[in-house]
């Protein structure tokens, strides 16, 4: 099991950098960043960092650990442009990028910025074409593609990324199309979920892989859940009321939950920064406590 941190996109850059550097120095495996332009709230005035410029800065400033978007909205950038950006960030990082990609879902920012939102089916069809375009540009000297949504003619991508291939992480748990796309194109798959949900969806992904003649073990699995390190049951339930999966409890209880994620096939557990503290000191202290009481003991056991 690997462990990664996911700083909030509302944090100022200096705090994001401090969290990433602290995670690297204390043995965490990765750092992720959300790809949004504005909050998904009635009040959209809160500051939001831009994902790919932040990733490029982290690639240069933070050694060793993997970095990536969780996940890039495919609707926001033409996939050929995204492939070029990703190749450059992979080069800057020395080969540590994970290219997280999803269909896009946050309607308010599409409307505000004049980006076509389409339907769920339309966004998923674009995602499937984008996966083909990106993987072809990474692998081939030239790419020609005549899709419904994207067209390329003898398109180059140079310089190539350091990794071959750059891990393509498909984010989302849709059982009819997203998991099929992941089975065909993904090196990694990510979703929110409890161990029970992830185990069931993982079995569906496995079946799609088998239909394609692909070994399901070639796709790594990652997940995230809101961390609440406490013995206050009422607080855990209040966080759970958000509708998101929760890692809640004391150190021993959290270790047991992590083991359940591992048994569900999860290779990497990602800790969002949303519930781990208000100040930078509080956030770092929570990460250190989770590291000491959970990560190191799970690794030893």
XYZ file of C-alpha atoms in Angstrom:
301
model
C 0.000 0.000 0.000
C 1.265 3.445 -0.967
C 0.054 6.675 0.645
C -0.326 10.130 -0.880
C -1.543 13.562 0.187
C -3.983 15.812 -1.640
C -3.583 19.467 -0.565
C -6.686 21.608 -0.943
C -6.820 23.729 -4.080
C -7.983 26.575 -1.808
C -4.663 26.629 0.053
C -2.201 29.388 -0.853
C 0.776 28.256 -2.923
C 3.236 28.567 -0.058
C 1.124 26.197 2.039
C 0.714 23.701 -0.805
C 4.472 23.673 -1.297
C 5.096 23.243 2.433
C 2.705 20.281 2.621
C 4.257 18.629 -0.437
C 7.807 19.107 0.845
C 6.830 17.815 4.272
C 5.175 14.754 2.725
C 8.297 14.016 0.707
C 10.588 14.451 3.699
C 8.500 12.169 5.927
C 8.203 9.261 3.534
C 4.877 9.683 1.758
C 4.687 8.368 -1.809
C 2.795 11.028 -3.731
C 1.035 14.385 -3.863
C -2.026 15.177 -5.971
C -3.844 18.371 -6.889
C -7.417 19.005 -8.060
C -8.122 20.488 -11.486
C -10.818 23.123 -11.040
C -11.071 26.851 -11.659
C -13.628 27.858 -9.028
C -15.542 26.415 -6.066
C -18.589 24.238 -6.646
C -20.673 26.409 -4.314
C -23.173 29.230 -4.456
C -20.353 31.477 -3.229
C -17.571 31.155 -5.814
C -15.321 33.869 -4.382
C -12.848 31.549 -2.617
C -9.374 31.423 -4.207
C -8.566 28.320 -6.273
C -5.106 27.418 -7.563
C -4.628 26.310 -11.168
C -3.686 22.660 -11.383
C -1.079 22.263 -14.105
C 1.008 25.323 -13.301
C 1.011 24.129 -9.689
C 2.114 20.639 -10.775
C 4.957 22.067 -12.853
C 6.157 24.055 -9.841
C 5.918 21.032 -7.552
C 7.786 18.929 -10.121
C 10.703 21.333 -9.936
C 10.594 22.021 -6.192
C 9.800 18.645 -4.613
C 11.953 15.548 -5.297
C 11.222 11.801 -5.291
C 7.452 11.525 -4.866
C 4.890 11.039 -7.619
C 2.777 14.037 -8.598
C -0.405 14.332 -10.592
C -3.830 15.857 -11.093
C -6.751 14.213 -9.318
C -8.084 14.454 -11.903
C -7.816 16.678 -14.952
C -11.183 17.502 -16.493
C -10.937 16.426 -20.109
C -13.349 19.159 -21.196
C -10.975 21.928 -20.117
C -8.121 21.291 -22.569
C -7.711 19.737 -25.991
C -6.073 16.331 -25.391
C -3.147 17.102 -27.699
C -2.420 20.246 -25.679
C -2.787 18.268 -22.450
C -0.373 15.608 -23.729
C 2.198 18.308 -24.433
C 1.742 19.787 -20.962
C 1.988 16.366 -19.334
C 5.134 15.436 -21.240
C 6.801 18.657 -20.104
C 5.828 18.167 -16.445
C 7.089 14.577 -16.609
C 10.414 15.858 -17.932
C 10.633 18.555 -15.236
C 9.956 15.938 -12.552
C 12.434 13.429 -13.950
C 9.693 10.909 -14.693
C 7.319 11.159 -11.710
C 4.028 12.304 -13.266
C 0.744 10.427 -12.984
C -1.668 11.773 -15.618
C -5.065 11.667 -13.923
C -7.921 12.203 -16.370
C -11.699 12.240 -16.040
C -14.719 13.220 -18.095
C -15.377 16.482 -16.189
C -18.386 17.083 -13.960
C -18.437 20.560 -12.360
C -21.111 22.367 -14.327
C -20.807 25.837 -12.798
C -17.256 26.415 -14.023
C -18.148 25.280 -17.545
C -20.968 27.816 -17.605
C -18.888 30.610 -16.087
C -15.927 30.129 -18.426
C -17.911 29.373 -21.577
C -16.672 25.769 -21.862
C -19.072 23.313 -23.473
C -20.528 21.013 -20.814
C -22.407 18.593 -23.098
C -24.208 15.551 -21.677
C -22.758 12.755 -19.541
C -22.616 10.581 -22.659
C -20.977 13.337 -24.668
C -18.335 13.947 -22.024
C -17.548 10.236 -21.767
C -17.251 9.924 -25.540
C -14.807 12.828 -25.529
C -12.867 11.160 -22.707
C -12.547 7.939 -24.678
C -11.254 9.763 -27.756
C -8.881 11.811 -25.583
C -7.356 8.652 -24.108
C -6.637 7.393 -27.629
C -5.102 10.718 -28.677
C -2.893 11.064 -25.588
C -1.584 7.501 -25.569
C -0.850 7.677 -29.302
C 1.024 10.981 -29.008
C 3.154 9.584 -26.185
C 3.956 6.371 -28.057
C 4.309 7.362 -31.704
C 6.439 9.694 -33.783
C 3.322 11.106 -35.497
C -0.382 10.757 -34.798
C -3.290 11.056 -37.199
C -6.736 10.652 -35.724
C -10.184 11.338 -37.163
C -12.625 11.220 -34.276
C -16.008 12.756 -33.776
C -14.652 15.330 -31.333
C -10.906 15.501 -31.987
C -8.945 15.457 -35.221
C -5.150 15.307 -35.568
C -3.134 15.246 -38.763
C 0.433 13.950 -38.658
C 0.812 15.521 -35.209
C 4.191 15.257 -33.425
C 4.913 15.308 -29.713
C 8.536 16.122 -28.947
C 10.270 15.870 -26.612
C 8.712 12.682 -25.343
C 8.086 12.249 -21.621
C 10.689 10.476 -19.515
C 8.326 7.635 -18.638
C 7.177 5.224 -21.295
C 4.330 5.209 -20.784
C 3.359 8.043 -18.477
C 0.865 6.318 -16.158
C -2.637 7.243 -17.324
C -4.996 7.286 -14.341
C -8.700 7.259 -15.157
C -10.830 8.765 -12.417
C -14.450 7.818 -11.814
C -16.639 4.909 -10.846
C -19.235 4.791 -13.615
C -19.873 1.123 -14.211
C -21.197 1.252 -17.771
C -18.615 3.414 -19.551
C -15.931 4.858 -17.246
C -14.732 1.450 -16.100
C -14.767 0.196 -19.689
C -12.572 3.133 -20.717
C -10.264 2.402 -17.794
C -10.027 -1.261 -18.802
C -8.938 -0.271 -22.303
C -6.597 2.628 -21.622
C -5.699 3.060 -17.948
C -2.528 2.146 -16.127
C -4.288 3.190 -12.928
C -7.894 3.641 -11.811
C -9.105 5.966 -9.046
C -12.430 6.504 -7.308
C -13.956 7.671 -4.066
C -15.475 4.762 -2.191
C -15.712 2.547 0.854
C -13.820 -0.754 0.711
C -17.079 -2.550 -0.092
C -17.903 -0.243 -3.008
C -14.368 -0.358 -4.378
C -14.215 -4.140 -4.185
C -17.450 -4.424 -6.182
C -16.425 -1.876 -8.790
C -12.985 -3.472 -8.995
C -14.611 -6.754 -9.933
C -16.502 -5.001 -12.728
C -13.234 -3.480 -13.965
C -11.670 -6.939 -13.870
C -14.456 -8.348 -16.048
C -14.016 -5.587 -18.624
C -10.281 -6.308 -18.694
C -10.949 -9.989 -19.271
C -13.298 -9.156 -22.163
C -10.436 -7.194 -23.745
C -7.888 -9.921 -23.072
C -6.049 -7.734 -20.585
C -4.603 -8.865 -17.271
C -6.523 -6.875 -14.596
C -3.400 -6.866 -12.444
C -1.790 -4.414 -14.890
C -4.122 -1.673 -13.599
C -3.214 -0.194 -10.210
C -6.104 0.916 -7.990
C -6.213 4.060 -5.822
C -8.868 5.663 -3.643
C -9.409 8.568 -1.293
C -11.479 9.113 1.835
C -11.831 12.010 4.261
C -9.541 11.566 7.256
C -10.864 12.240 10.760
C -8.451 11.041 13.459
C -10.601 11.106 16.590
C -12.568 9.010 19.029
C -15.454 11.513 18.798
C -18.169 9.469 17.041
C -20.428 12.470 16.563
C -17.695 14.302 14.664
C -17.083 11.290 12.417
C -20.789 11.083 11.643
C -20.981 14.796 10.851
C -18.168 14.407 8.323
C -19.770 11.255 6.920
C -22.970 13.262 6.365
C -21.138 15.028 3.529
C -21.717 11.871 1.497
C -18.021 11.151 1.076
C -16.293 8.013 2.389
C -14.584 8.623 5.718
C -11.468 7.242 7.363
C -12.557 7.928 10.901
C -11.425 6.712 14.289
C -8.392 6.124 16.463
C -5.050 4.814 15.234
C -5.927 1.107 15.659
C -9.343 1.637 14.041
C -7.752 3.435 11.104
C -5.220 0.650 10.641
C -8.077 -1.819 10.417
C -9.811 0.373 7.829
C -6.628 0.646 5.771
C -6.377 -3.150 5.801
C -9.931 -3.315 4.451
C -8.953 -1.025 1.574
C -5.959 -3.248 0.847
C -8.185 -6.337 0.854
C -10.479 -4.532 -1.615
C -7.543 -4.273 -4.024
C -6.508 -0.676 -3.352
C -2.782 -0.106 -3.999
C -2.677 3.568 -2.996
C -4.676 5.494 -0.410
C -4.893 9.258 -0.880
C -5.550 11.587 2.065
C -7.358 14.828 1.141
C -6.431 17.981 2.989
C -10.050 19.045 3.469
C -10.582 17.678 6.998
C -7.094 17.455 8.514
C -6.858 20.938 10.044
C -7.364 24.629 9.496
C -3.827 25.932 9.873
C -0.691 24.615 8.220
C 0.663 23.447 11.582
C -2.541 21.502 12.273
C -2.421 19.867 8.843
C 1.194 18.808 9.177
C 0.549 17.490 12.668
C -2.357 15.361 11.442
C -0.294 13.970 8.570
C 2.513 13.129 10.997
C 0.120 11.454 13.408
C -1.423 9.371 10.599
C 2.068 8.497 9.406
C 3.191 7.415 12.868
C 0.028 5.644 14.035
C -1.114 4.115 10.758
C 1.302 4.109 7.812
C 4.431 2.946 9.590
C 2.580 0.318 11.593
C 0.661 -1.029 8.607
C 3.955 -1.234 6.706
C 5.621 -3.095 9.585
C 2.710 -5.470 10.026
